[in-house]
């Protein structure tokens, strides 16, 4: 199985999410789509999303993995 983790700091203090939920969700969605496009050659799918609130920002982690039922075969190395 192959795993790719994309980590990003989002400049949304946790206490402001009540007022900024729409823009926060839009940014998370945009980042997930962008990361999926960039990793398309790896044949990975979004498996999980993690959020860690910090004082000044929220840390976002996107977990991509090989789709279930597919084996990952690493490229030959010299």
Tab-separated table of C-alpha atoms in Angstrom, residues 3 6-7 13 16 18 20 24 29 42 55 61 63 65:
chain	number	residue	atom	x	y	z
A	3	UNK	CA	0.457	6.482	1.388
A	6	UNK	CA	-0.353	16.460	2.431
A	7	UNK	CA	-0.042	18.913	5.321
A	13	UNK	CA	-8.066	30.758	14.261
A	16	UNK	CA	-13.489	32.192	14.187
A	18	UNK	CA	-18.385	29.871	13.333
A	20	UNK	CA	-15.897	31.633	8.461
A	24	UNK	CA	-12.841	27.299	5.437
A	29	UNK	CA	-12.121	21.257	-0.732
A	42	UNK	CA	0.397	7.757	-8.259
A	55	UNK	CA	-3.895	28.954	18.619
A	61	UNK	CA	-3.700	16.797	6.851
A	63	UNK	CA	-4.254	11.263	3.677
A	65	UNK	CA	-3.658	5.892	-0.217
